[in-house]
Short mmCIF file of C-alpha atoms in Angstrom, two decimals:
data_model
loop_
_atom_site.label_atom_id
_atom_site.label_comp_id
_atom_site.label_asym_id
_atom_site.label_seq_id
_atom_site.Cartn_x
_atom_site.Cartn_y
_atom_site.Cartn_z
CA UNK N 1 7.69 0.67 -4.92
CA UNK N 2 4.00 -0.24 -4.54
CA UNK N 3 2.24 -1.20 -7.76
CA UNK N 4 -0.58 1.14 -6.69
CA UNK N 5 1.59 4.25 -7.14
CA UNK N 6 0.63 6.89 -9.71
CA UNK N 7 1.93 7.63 -12.23
CA UNK N 8 3.20 4.13 -13.00
CA UNK N 9 6.87 3.56 -13.84
CA UNK N 10 7.63 4.23 -17.54
CA UNK N 11 8.36 1.26 -19.82
CA UNK N 12 12.04 0.42 -20.15
CA UNK N 13 11.88 0.51 -23.98
CA UNK N 14 10.05 3.85 -24.20
CA UNK N 15 10.91 6.00 -27.23
CA UNK N 16 11.41 9.78 -27.10
CA UNK N 17 8.08 10.33 -28.82
CA UNK N 18 6.27 7.99 -26.41
CA UNK N 19 7.95 9.69 -23.46
CA UNK N 20 6.84 13.14 -24.62
CA UNK N 21 3.27 11.88 -25.12
CA UNK N 22 3.23 10.21 -21.71
CA UNK N 23 4.58 13.29 -19.89
CA UNK N 24 2.03 15.53 -21.60
CA UNK N 25 -0.79 13.18 -20.56
CA UNK N 26 0.50 13.11 -16.97
CA UNK N 27 0.69 16.92 -16.84
CA UNK N 28 -2.87 17.17 -18.12
CA UNK N 29 -4.07 14.56 -15.61
CA UNK N 30 -2.38 16.42 -12.75
CA UNK N 31 -3.91 19.73 -13.86
CA UNK N 32 -7.39 18.19 -13.88
CA UNK N 33 -6.77 16.49 -10.55
CA UNK N 34 -5.66 19.82 -9.04
CA UNK N 35 -8.78 21.49 -10.46
CA UNK N 36 -10.91 18.85 -8.76
CA UNK N 37 -9.13 19.41 -5.45
CA UNK N 38 -9.69 23.17 -5.69
CA UNK N 39 -13.36 22.69 -6.57
CA UNK N 40 -13.84 20.36 -3.59
CA UNK N 41 -12.21 22.85 -1.24
CA UNK N 42 -14.38 25.68 -2.60
CA UNK N 43 -17.45 23.54 -2.02
CA UNK N 44 -16.37 22.86 1.58
CA UNK N 45 -15.83 26.59 2.22
CA UNK N 46 -19.28 27.42 0.84
CA UNK N 47 -20.88 24.79 3.07
CA UNK N 48 -19.08 26.16 6.12
CA UNK N 49 -20.63 29.58 5.47
CA UNK N 50 -24.09 28.03 5.85
CA UNK N 51 -24.44 27.52 9.61
CA UNK N 52 -25.91 24.04 10.09
CA UNK N 53 -29.10 23.84 12.11
CA UNK N 54 -28.40 20.41 13.60
CA UNK N 55 -24.99 18.97 14.45
CA UNK N 56 -24.83 15.27 15.34
CA UNK N 57 -21.75 13.38 16.53
CA UNK N 58 -21.41 9.62 16.02
CA UNK N 59 -19.07 8.02 18.55
CA UNK N 60 -17.96 4.47 19.25
CA UNK N 61 -14.98 2.19 18.85
CA UNK N 62 -13.76 1.03 15.43
CA UNK N 63 -16.14 -1.41 13.72
CA UNK N 64 -19.05 -0.47 15.98
CA UNK N 65 -21.24 0.27 12.95
CA UNK N 66 -21.01 4.08 12.71
CA UNK N 67 -20.56 4.23 8.94
CA UNK N 68 -23.43 1.79 8.41
CA UNK N 69 -25.62 3.90 10.69
CA UNK N 70 -24.77 6.97 8.59
CA UNK N 71 -26.08 5.12 5.52
CA UNK N 72 -29.30 4.33 7.38
CA UNK N 73 -29.76 7.99 8.29
CA UNK N 74 -29.22 9.06 4.70
CA UNK N 75 -31.75 6.51 3.44
CA UNK N 76 -34.24 7.70 6.06
CA UNK N 77 -33.73 11.47 5.85
CA UNK N 78 -32.89 12.01 2.17
CA UNK N 79 -33.51 8.83 0.14
CA UNK N 80 -33.37 10.59 -3.22
CA UNK N 81 -29.83 11.87 -2.68
CA UNK N 82 -28.82 8.44 -1.41
CA UNK N 83 -30.00 6.71 -4.58
CA UNK N 84 -28.15 9.28 -6.68
CA UNK N 85 -24.95 7.83 -5.17
CA UNK N 86 -25.65 4.19 -5.99
CA UNK N 87 -23.00 4.04 -8.71
CA UNK N 88 -20.34 5.15 -6.24
CA UNK N 89 -21.47 2.47 -3.78
CA UNK N 90 -21.31 -0.16 -6.51
CA UNK N 91 -17.63 0.71 -6.90
CA UNK N 92 -17.10 0.26 -3.14
CA UNK N 93 -18.92 -3.09 -3.20
CA UNK N 94 -16.83 -4.33 -6.12
CA UNK N 95 -13.66 -3.26 -4.33
CA UNK N 96 -14.79 -5.11 -1.18
CA UNK N 97 -15.36 -8.24 -3.26
CA UNK N 98 -12.18 -8.06 -5.38
CA UNK N 99 -9.97 -7.37 -2.36
CA UNK N 100 -11.49 -10.23 -0.37
CA UNK N 101 -11.12 -12.71 -3.25
CA UNK N 102 -7.47 -11.68 -3.67
CA UNK N 103 -6.98 -12.12 0.06
CA UNK N 104 -8.53 -15.61 0.05
CA UNK N 105 -6.37 -16.63 -2.92
CA UNK N 106 -3.25 -15.35 -1.19
CA UNK N 107 -4.04 -17.30 1.97
CA UNK N 108 -4.64 -20.45 -0.07
CA UNK N 109 -1.41 -20.27 -2.05
CA UNK N 110 0.73 -19.42 0.99
CA UNK N 111 -0.77 -22.09 3.25
CA UNK N 112 0.56 -25.61 2.94
CA UNK N 113 -2.26 -28.09 2.24
CA UNK N 114 -2.83 -30.68 4.96
CA UNK N 115 -2.41 -33.45 2.37
CA UNK N 116 1.01 -32.10 1.41
CA UNK N 117 0.02 -32.15 -2.29
CA UNK N 118 -0.72 -28.98 -4.28
CA UNK N 119 -4.30 -28.65 -5.51
CA UNK N 120 -4.31 -28.43 -9.34
CA UNK N 121 -7.81 -26.90 -9.29
CA UNK N 122 -6.54 -24.09 -7.09
CA UNK N 123 -3.70 -23.33 -9.52
CA UNK N 124 -6.22 -22.96 -12.35
CA UNK N 125 -8.47 -20.70 -10.27
CA UNK N 126 -5.50 -18.61 -9.20
CA UNK N 127 -4.55 -18.04 -12.84
CA UNK N 128 -8.11 -17.29 -13.97
CA UNK N 129 -8.76 -14.88 -11.09
CA UNK N 130 -5.42 -13.06 -11.35
CA UNK N 131 -7.01 -10.09 -13.26
CA UNK N 132 -8.79 -9.18 -10.01
CA UNK N 133 -5.50 -7.73 -8.74
CA UNK N 134 -5.71 -5.11 -11.47
CA UNK N 135 -9.38 -4.54 -10.63
CA UNK N 136 -8.40 -3.85 -7.02
CA UNK N 137 -5.84 -1.24 -8.12
CA UNK N 138 -8.26 0.49 -10.51
CA UNK N 139 -11.06 0.72 -7.94
CA UNK N 140 -8.69 1.81 -5.17
CA UNK N 141 -7.49 4.72 -7.32
CA UNK N 142 -11.07 5.63 -8.23
CA UNK N 143 -12.08 5.90 -4.59
CA UNK N 144 -8.80 7.47 -3.43
CA UNK N 145 -8.42 4.61 -0.98
CA UNK N 146 -5.81 5.23 1.69
CA UNK N 147 -2.62 3.54 0.48
CA UNK N 148 -1.59 2.69 4.04
CA UNK N 149 -4.57 0.39 4.52
CA UNK N 150 -3.88 -3.31 4.48
CA UNK N 151 -3.72 -4.73 0.94
CA UNK N 152 -5.24 -8.06 0.01
CA UNK N 153 -1.79 -9.47 -0.65
CA UNK N 154 1.73 -8.18 -0.04
CA UNK N 155 3.42 -5.88 -2.51
CA UNK N 156 7.02 -4.76 -2.63
CA UNK N 157 7.53 -1.96 -0.11
CA UNK N 158 3.98 -2.40 1.24
CA UNK N 159 2.67 -3.55 4.60
CA UNK N 160 3.41 -7.10 5.68
CA UNK N 161 0.50 -9.49 5.28
CA UNK N 162 -0.66 -11.19 8.45
CA UNK N 163 -2.48 -14.51 8.51
CA UNK N 164 -4.90 -13.40 11.23
CA UNK N 165 -5.97 -10.17 9.53
CA UNK N 166 -8.52 -9.57 6.82
CA UNK N 167 -8.22 -6.71 4.31
CA UNK N 168 -9.92 -3.40 5.05
CA UNK N 169 -10.91 -0.70 2.57
CA UNK N 170 -9.98 2.62 4.21
CA UNK N 171 -10.41 6.26 3.20
CA UNK N 172 -9.12 9.41 4.82
CA UNK N 173 -11.78 11.56 6.46
CA UNK N 174 -12.63 14.58 4.32
CA UNK N 175 -11.48 12.91 1.10
CA UNK N 176 -14.84 13.62 -0.55
CA UNK N 177 -14.70 10.34 -2.46
CA UNK N 178 -18.37 10.51 -3.56
CA UNK N 179 -17.93 13.98 -5.06
CA UNK N 180 -14.67 12.88 -6.64
CA UNK N 181 -16.47 10.00 -8.35
CA UNK N 182 -19.18 12.36 -9.63
CA UNK N 183 -16.62 14.81 -11.04
CA UNK N 184 -14.69 12.04 -12.73
CA UNK N 185 -17.88 10.81 -14.38
CA UNK N 186 -18.52 14.34 -15.65
CA UNK N 187 -15.03 14.85 -17.07
CA UNK N 188 -14.12 13.91 -20.62
CA UNK N 189 -10.38 14.36 -19.99
CA UNK N 190 -7.94 11.62 -19.23
CA UNK N 191 -7.65 11.11 -15.44
CA UNK N 192 -5.53 8.66 -13.40
CA UNK N 193 -8.69 6.56 -13.18
CA UNK N 194 -11.14 7.04 -16.04
CA UNK N 195 -14.66 5.79 -16.55
CA UNK N 196 -13.26 3.50 -19.25
CA UNK N 197 -11.08 1.85 -16.63
CA UNK N 198 -14.06 1.46 -14.29
CA UNK N 199 -16.05 -0.14 -17.10
CA UNK N 200 -13.10 -2.46 -17.77
CA UNK N 201 -13.08 -3.40 -14.09
CA UNK N 202 -16.78 -4.29 -14.23
CA UNK N 203 -16.24 -6.43 -17.34
CA UNK N 204 -13.40 -8.28 -15.60
CA UNK N 205 -15.58 -8.86 -12.54
CA UNK N 206 -18.34 -10.22 -14.76
CA UNK N 207 -15.93 -12.55 -16.58
CA UNK N 208 -14.57 -13.86 -13.25
CA UNK N 209 -17.87 -14.35 -11.42
CA UNK N 210 -18.17 -18.11 -12.07
CA UNK N 211 -14.59 -18.67 -10.94
CA UNK N 212 -15.26 -16.65 -7.77
CA UNK N 213 -18.21 -18.92 -7.01
CA UNK N 214 -16.06 -21.99 -7.68
CA UNK N 215 -13.31 -20.67 -5.40
CA UNK N 216 -15.72 -20.06 -2.54
CA UNK N 217 -17.17 -23.58 -2.85
CA UNK N 218 -13.76 -25.21 -3.13
CA UNK N 219 -12.39 -27.77 -0.70
CA UNK N 220 -9.39 -25.53 -0.04
CA UNK N 221 -11.53 -22.73 1.40
CA UNK N 222 -13.44 -25.14 3.63
CA UNK N 223 -10.11 -26.58 4.84
CA UNK N 224 -8.88 -23.08 5.73
CA UNK N 225 -11.93 -22.47 7.90
CA UNK N 226 -11.43 -25.83 9.62
CA UNK N 227 -7.85 -24.77 10.39
CA UNK N 228 -9.09 -21.56 12.03
CA UNK N 229 -8.17 -19.01 9.34
CA UNK N 230 -10.37 -15.92 9.75
CA UNK N 231 -12.70 -15.68 6.75
CA UNK N 232 -15.61 -14.12 8.68
CA UNK N 233 -15.04 -10.72 7.14
CA UNK N 234 -17.70 -8.17 6.21
CA UNK N 235 -16.95 -8.85 2.52
CA UNK N 236 -17.79 -12.54 2.96
CA UNK N 237 -21.40 -11.56 2.23
CA UNK N 238 -20.40 -10.34 -1.23
CA UNK N 239 -18.52 -13.54 -2.02
CA UNK N 240 -21.59 -15.49 -0.90
CA UNK N 241 -23.46 -13.48 -3.56
CA UNK N 242 -20.65 -13.21 -6.12
CA UNK N 243 -22.71 -14.40 -9.11
CA UNK N 244 -25.18 -11.55 -8.60
CA UNK N 245 -22.83 -8.80 -7.37
CA UNK N 246 -20.17 -9.33 -10.07
CA UNK N 247 -22.70 -9.39 -12.92
CA UNK N 248 -22.23 -6.64 -15.52
CA UNK N 249 -25.85 -5.48 -15.04
CA UNK N 250 -25.62 -5.38 -11.24
CA UNK N 251 -27.22 -2.40 -9.50
CA UNK N 252 -27.38 -2.51 -5.69
CA UNK N 253 -31.06 -1.53 -5.40
CA UNK N 254 -34.33 -3.43 -5.31
CA UNK N 255 -37.95 -3.08 -4.28
CA UNK N 256 -39.63 -0.26 -2.34
CA UNK N 257 -38.12 1.39 0.70
CA UNK N 258 -39.09 0.30 4.21
CA UNK N 259 -37.10 3.29 5.47
CA UNK N 260 -38.92 5.91 3.38
CA UNK N 261 -40.10 8.78 5.58
CA UNK N 262 -43.13 9.59 3.46
CA UNK N 263 -45.47 7.44 1.34
CA UNK N 264 -45.37 10.22 -1.26
CA UNK N 265 -41.64 9.74 -1.90
CA UNK N 266 -41.11 7.08 -4.54
CA UNK N 267 -37.86 5.36 -3.80
CA UNK N 268 -36.18 2.01 -4.08
CA UNK N 269 -34.75 0.31 -1.06
CA UNK N 270 -31.05 -0.18 -1.08
CA UNK N 271 -30.50 -3.86 -0.91
CA UNK N 272 -28.57 -5.27 1.96
CA UNK N 273 -25.52 -4.78 -0.27
CA UNK N 274 -24.98 -1.07 0.40
CA UNK N 275 -25.49 -1.43 4.13
CA UNK N 276 -22.94 -4.25 4.21
CA UNK N 277 -20.36 -2.40 2.10
CA UNK N 278 -17.35 -1.71 4.31
CA UNK N 279 -15.46 1.58 4.01
CA UNK N 280 -13.41 2.29 7.10
CA UNK N 281 -13.01 5.97 8.06
CA UNK N 282 -9.55 7.23 9.02
CA UNK N 283 -9.96 10.53 10.80
CA UNK N 284 -13.22 12.49 10.71
CA UNK N 285 -15.76 12.40 7.88
CA UNK N 286 -18.48 15.06 7.61
CA UNK N 287 -21.87 14.23 6.08
CA UNK N 288 -24.37 16.99 5.35
CA UNK N 289 -27.91 15.75 4.69
CA UNK N 290 -30.68 18.07 3.51
CA UNK N 291 -33.98 16.68 4.77
CA UNK N 292 -36.40 15.83 1.98
CA UNK N 293 -39.72 15.62 3.86
CA UNK N 294 -41.62 16.73 6.94
CA UNK N 295 -41.81 20.16 8.53
CA UNK N 296 -37.98 20.29 8.54
CA UNK N 297 -37.79 19.81 4.77
CA UNK N 298 -34.85 21.75 3.33
CA UNK N 299 -32.95 22.03 6.62
CA UNK N 300 -29.48 20.55 7.05
CA UNK N 301 -28.39 17.89 9.51
CA UNK N 302 -24.63 17.52 9.74
CA UNK N 303 -23.20 14.23 10.96
CA UNK N 304 -19.59 13.74 12.05
CA UNK N 305 -18.34 10.16 11.80
CA UNK N 306 -15.08 10.03 13.72
CA UNK N 307 -12.49 7.27 13.56
CA UNK N 308 -12.96 4.89 16.48
CA UNK N 309 -9.48 3.36 16.79
CA UNK N 310 -7.69 4.17 20.02
CA UNK N 311 -5.04 6.27 18.30
CA UNK N 312 -7.75 8.47 16.71
CA UNK N 313 -9.84 9.25 19.81
CA UNK N 314 -7.66 12.15 20.97
CA UNK N 315 -9.12 14.21 18.10
CA UNK N 316 -12.73 13.73 19.25
CA UNK N 317 -12.82 16.60 21.75
CA UNK N 318 -12.34 19.25 19.06
CA UNK N 319 -15.78 18.24 17.66
CA UNK N 320 -17.65 18.44 21.00
CA UNK N 321 -18.53 22.15 20.77
CA UNK N 322 -22.12 23.08 19.82
CA UNK N 323 -23.20 19.46 19.38
CA UNK N 324 -26.98 19.00 19.39
CA UNK N 325 -26.93 15.22 19.76
CA UNK N 326 -24.46 12.44 20.49
CA UNK N 327 -25.18 9.00 19.08
CA UNK N 328 -22.99 6.39 20.75
CA UNK N 329 -22.78 2.89 19.28
CA UNK N 330 -21.89 -0.06 21.51
CA UNK N 331 -21.45 -3.33 19.54
CA UNK N 332 -23.04 -6.07 21.66
CA UNK N 333 -21.24 -8.79 19.70
CA UNK N 334 -17.82 -7.66 20.93
CA UNK N 335 -18.05 -9.45 24.28
CA UNK N 336 -15.74 -12.27 23.14
CA UNK N 337 -13.44 -10.18 20.94
CA UNK N 338 -10.27 -8.16 21.48
CA UNK N 339 -9.33 -4.79 20.04
CA UNK N 340 -7.34 -5.09 16.82
CA UNK N 341 -4.99 -2.33 18.04
CA UNK N 342 -4.52 -3.90 21.50
CA UNK N 343 -5.15 -7.64 21.82
CA UNK N 344 -5.13 -7.46 25.63
CA UNK N 345 -8.36 -5.45 25.85
CA UNK N 346 -11.87 -6.89 25.54
CA UNK N 347 -13.99 -4.95 23.04
CA UNK N 348 -17.12 -4.75 25.23
CA UNK N 349 -15.03 -3.55 28.19
CA UNK N 350 -13.45 -0.91 25.94
CA UNK N 351 -16.91 0.27 24.82
CA UNK N 352 -18.15 0.66 28.39
CA UNK N 353 -14.99 2.52 29.38
CA UNK N 354 -15.30 4.81 26.36
CA UNK N 355 -18.99 5.41 27.13
CA UNK N 356 -18.09 6.53 30.65
CA UNK N 357 -15.58 9.08 29.32
CA UNK N 358 -18.10 10.48 26.83
CA UNK N 359 -20.79 10.75 29.53
CA UNK N 360 -18.40 12.72 31.78
CA UNK N 361 -17.60 15.34 29.14
CA UNK N 362 -18.72 18.79 30.29
CA UNK N 363 -18.61 20.02 26.69
CA UNK N 364 -21.47 17.60 25.91
CA UNK N 365 -23.50 18.39 29.03
CA UNK N 366 -26.33 20.03 27.07
CA UNK N 367 -26.38 17.55 24.20
CA UNK N 368 -29.07 14.94 23.61
CA UNK N 369 -27.63 11.49 24.30
CA UNK N 370 -28.71 8.50 22.20
CA UNK N 371 -27.32 5.03 22.94
CA UNK N 372 -27.51 2.36 20.23
CA UNK N 373 -26.77 -1.18 21.40
CA UNK N 374 -25.78 -2.39 17.96
CA UNK N 375 -25.14 -5.75 16.27
CA UNK N 376 -27.84 -7.52 18.27
CA UNK N 377 -28.12 -10.05 15.42
CA UNK N 378 -24.49 -11.12 15.83
CA UNK N 379 -24.91 -11.39 19.60
CA UNK N 380 -27.90 -13.69 19.06
CA UNK N 381 -25.93 -15.85 16.61
CA UNK N 382 -23.01 -16.21 19.02
CA UNK N 383 -25.18 -17.16 21.99
CA UNK N 384 -27.16 -19.59 19.84
CA UNK N 385 -23.88 -21.20 18.75
CA UNK N 386 -23.11 -21.98 22.39
CA UNK N 387 -20.69 -19.17 23.24
CA UNK N 388 -21.26 -18.33 26.92
CA UNK N 389 -21.44 -14.62 27.71
CA UNK N 390 -20.41 -15.05 31.35
CA UNK N 391 -17.15 -16.72 30.29
CA UNK N 392 -16.02 -13.31 29.02
CA UNK N 393 -18.03 -10.95 31.26
CA UNK N 394 -17.57 -12.46 34.71
CA UNK N 395 -19.86 -9.92 36.41
CA UNK N 396 -22.82 -11.46 34.59
CA UNK N 397 -24.48 -14.44 36.26
CA UNK N 398 -27.74 -14.59 34.34
CA UNK N 399 -29.20 -16.84 31.65
CA UNK N 400 -27.24 -17.17 28.39
CA UNK N 401 -30.12 -15.84 26.30
CA UNK N 402 -30.03 -12.75 24.14
CA UNK N 403 -32.85 -10.84 25.88
CA UNK N 404 -31.24 -11.30 29.31
CA UNK N 405 -27.76 -10.37 28.10
CA UNK N 406 -29.02 -7.28 26.26
CA UNK N 407 -30.91 -6.10 29.32
CA UNK N 408 -27.82 -6.58 31.49
CA UNK N 409 -25.62 -4.48 29.18
CA UNK N 410 -28.36 -1.89 28.76
CA UNK N 411 -28.82 -1.45 32.53
CA UNK N 412 -25.06 -1.14 33.07
CA UNK N 413 -24.72 1.61 30.45
CA UNK N 414 -27.81 3.48 31.66
CA UNK N 415 -26.39 3.40 35.21
CA UNK N 416 -23.06 4.73 33.95
CA UNK N 417 -24.85 7.60 32.20
CA UNK N 418 -26.81 8.49 35.32
CA UNK N 419 -23.77 8.46 37.62
CA UNK N 420 -21.26 10.13 35.29
CA UNK N 421 -23.26 12.86 33.55
CA UNK N 422 -22.30 16.41 34.65
CA UNK N 423 -26.01 17.28 34.86
CA UNK N 424 -29.29 15.38 34.87
CA UNK N 425 -30.49 14.57 31.37
CA UNK N 426 -32.55 11.99 29.56
CA UNK N 427 -30.96 9.04 27.75
CA UNK N 428 -32.60 7.45 24.72
CA UNK N 429 -31.48 3.81 24.38
CA UNK N 430 -32.29 1.45 21.50
CA UNK N 431 -31.40 -2.12 20.52
CA UNK N 432 -30.31 -2.13 16.87
CA UNK N 433 -29.15 -4.18 13.94
CA UNK N 434 -27.86 -1.64 11.41
CA UNK N 435 -28.39 -3.94 8.42
CA UNK N 436 -32.06 -4.69 9.27
CA UNK N 437 -34.05 -1.92 7.58
CA UNK N 438 -37.36 -2.88 9.26
CA UNK N 439 -35.86 -2.56 12.75
CA UNK N 440 -33.99 0.60 11.82
CA UNK N 441 -37.08 2.35 10.42
CA UNK N 442 -38.69 2.50 13.86
CA UNK N 443 -35.43 3.37 15.61
CA UNK N 444 -34.57 6.20 13.22
CA UNK N 445 -38.07 7.67 13.48
CA UNK N 446 -37.70 7.75 17.26
CA UNK N 447 -34.19 9.24 17.04
CA UNK N 448 -35.40 11.93 14.64
CA UNK N 449 -38.27 12.84 16.95
CA UNK N 450 -36.10 13.14 20.06
CA UNK N 451 -33.51 15.27 18.24
CA UNK N 452 -36.21 17.59 16.89
CA UNK N 453 -37.79 17.85 20.35
CA UNK N 454 -34.42 18.75 21.82
CA UNK N 455 -33.86 21.39 19.12
CA UNK N 456 -37.25 22.97 19.87
CA UNK N 457 -36.55 23.01 23.61
CA UNK N 458 -33.16 24.67 23.08
CA UNK N 459 -34.75 27.39 20.92
CA UNK N 460 -37.42 27.96 23.66
CA UNK N 461 -40.25 27.03 21.32
CA UNK N 462 -41.44 24.47 23.89
#
């Protein structure tokens, strides 16, 4: 049985009195958990009664940047509500870091050193960082992380660890994990994951931060990279900044917001941390943002972030009705990568094929189409490193420079839209880097304007 299961197995030497106490606590915890579930469902039903004024669908393959784009929209449209959720995002960031450290340790201890001799320093670090396994379990329970997602290291009865895969933090769409965190903070009763446990997890992270830094700088980690082990995971950023992120006083905010929609709104900019926090969506997640400024202040925009894996795309069509705008993300950096679910298919080819299918949909004929050519920063880094675009995209015969490659992809996708759309419509295309707030500020302002213009046209006000 997985060690992440709740409730945990009872101690073998448990007395009758201890058993009665434990069972009573478990019944109380289940009652409170059921109350939370009912409250969340009531909240969803109430929201459904309020007909949303703007419905926006985010589409794209897995890891195209949809969830990060949602964070950008929330920062831009309703920064105050975003900053009210910072504590929940800190939990996600800490889980990203703890899971990645556990993964790196597992790879190190299961990989034979090239010298043939065990590294005594590694054994010490492994022992000193072992409490992070408990941190991972605590934070996973707090966020209701999907138990089927890949763990950082194998557990009995769990998924098999693979050397070429890095750990993902996954949640089921509709799990309401942010609301769940808020309700747990407001409850004084004993829950499967309490605020005391979360505080304990933070203290453990703080105590382990120097050892995390030492692990990341160790010869063993550098040797793994030289041997081709994949450590270029989204959470690598947090291990690069472990001393700051794992600190007990860490809050993932700093400075003034470059994404603020009004100079009269006093906000702090989320650091790069929140935008880099990885939380994979399984299924469909609904986000309802109430605009905090402008003439649309108080109106709701509802975003649907749908799972982009191939086995989840069949469910997309049920969300195509009454969509005001479609935002499609194409990751430019995927030209030399393969799909994780099918290693025979190039990721950029899959994006272009998926784009064609979306453009052909008659259900979306009247929707505003917005194309975001995302991860331009990673494309630039790959081309600068000497990776040749035409080696993977044989139809391209231009210069191996980012501006030429971007224009080639952009023209191909615009042509596809023009040829495949059921009716003539305008396409709004942008080059983006979802973790660059300065670039995104201009893009999001343009996206907001074109969606509002479309809404006005559909209501015959223009």
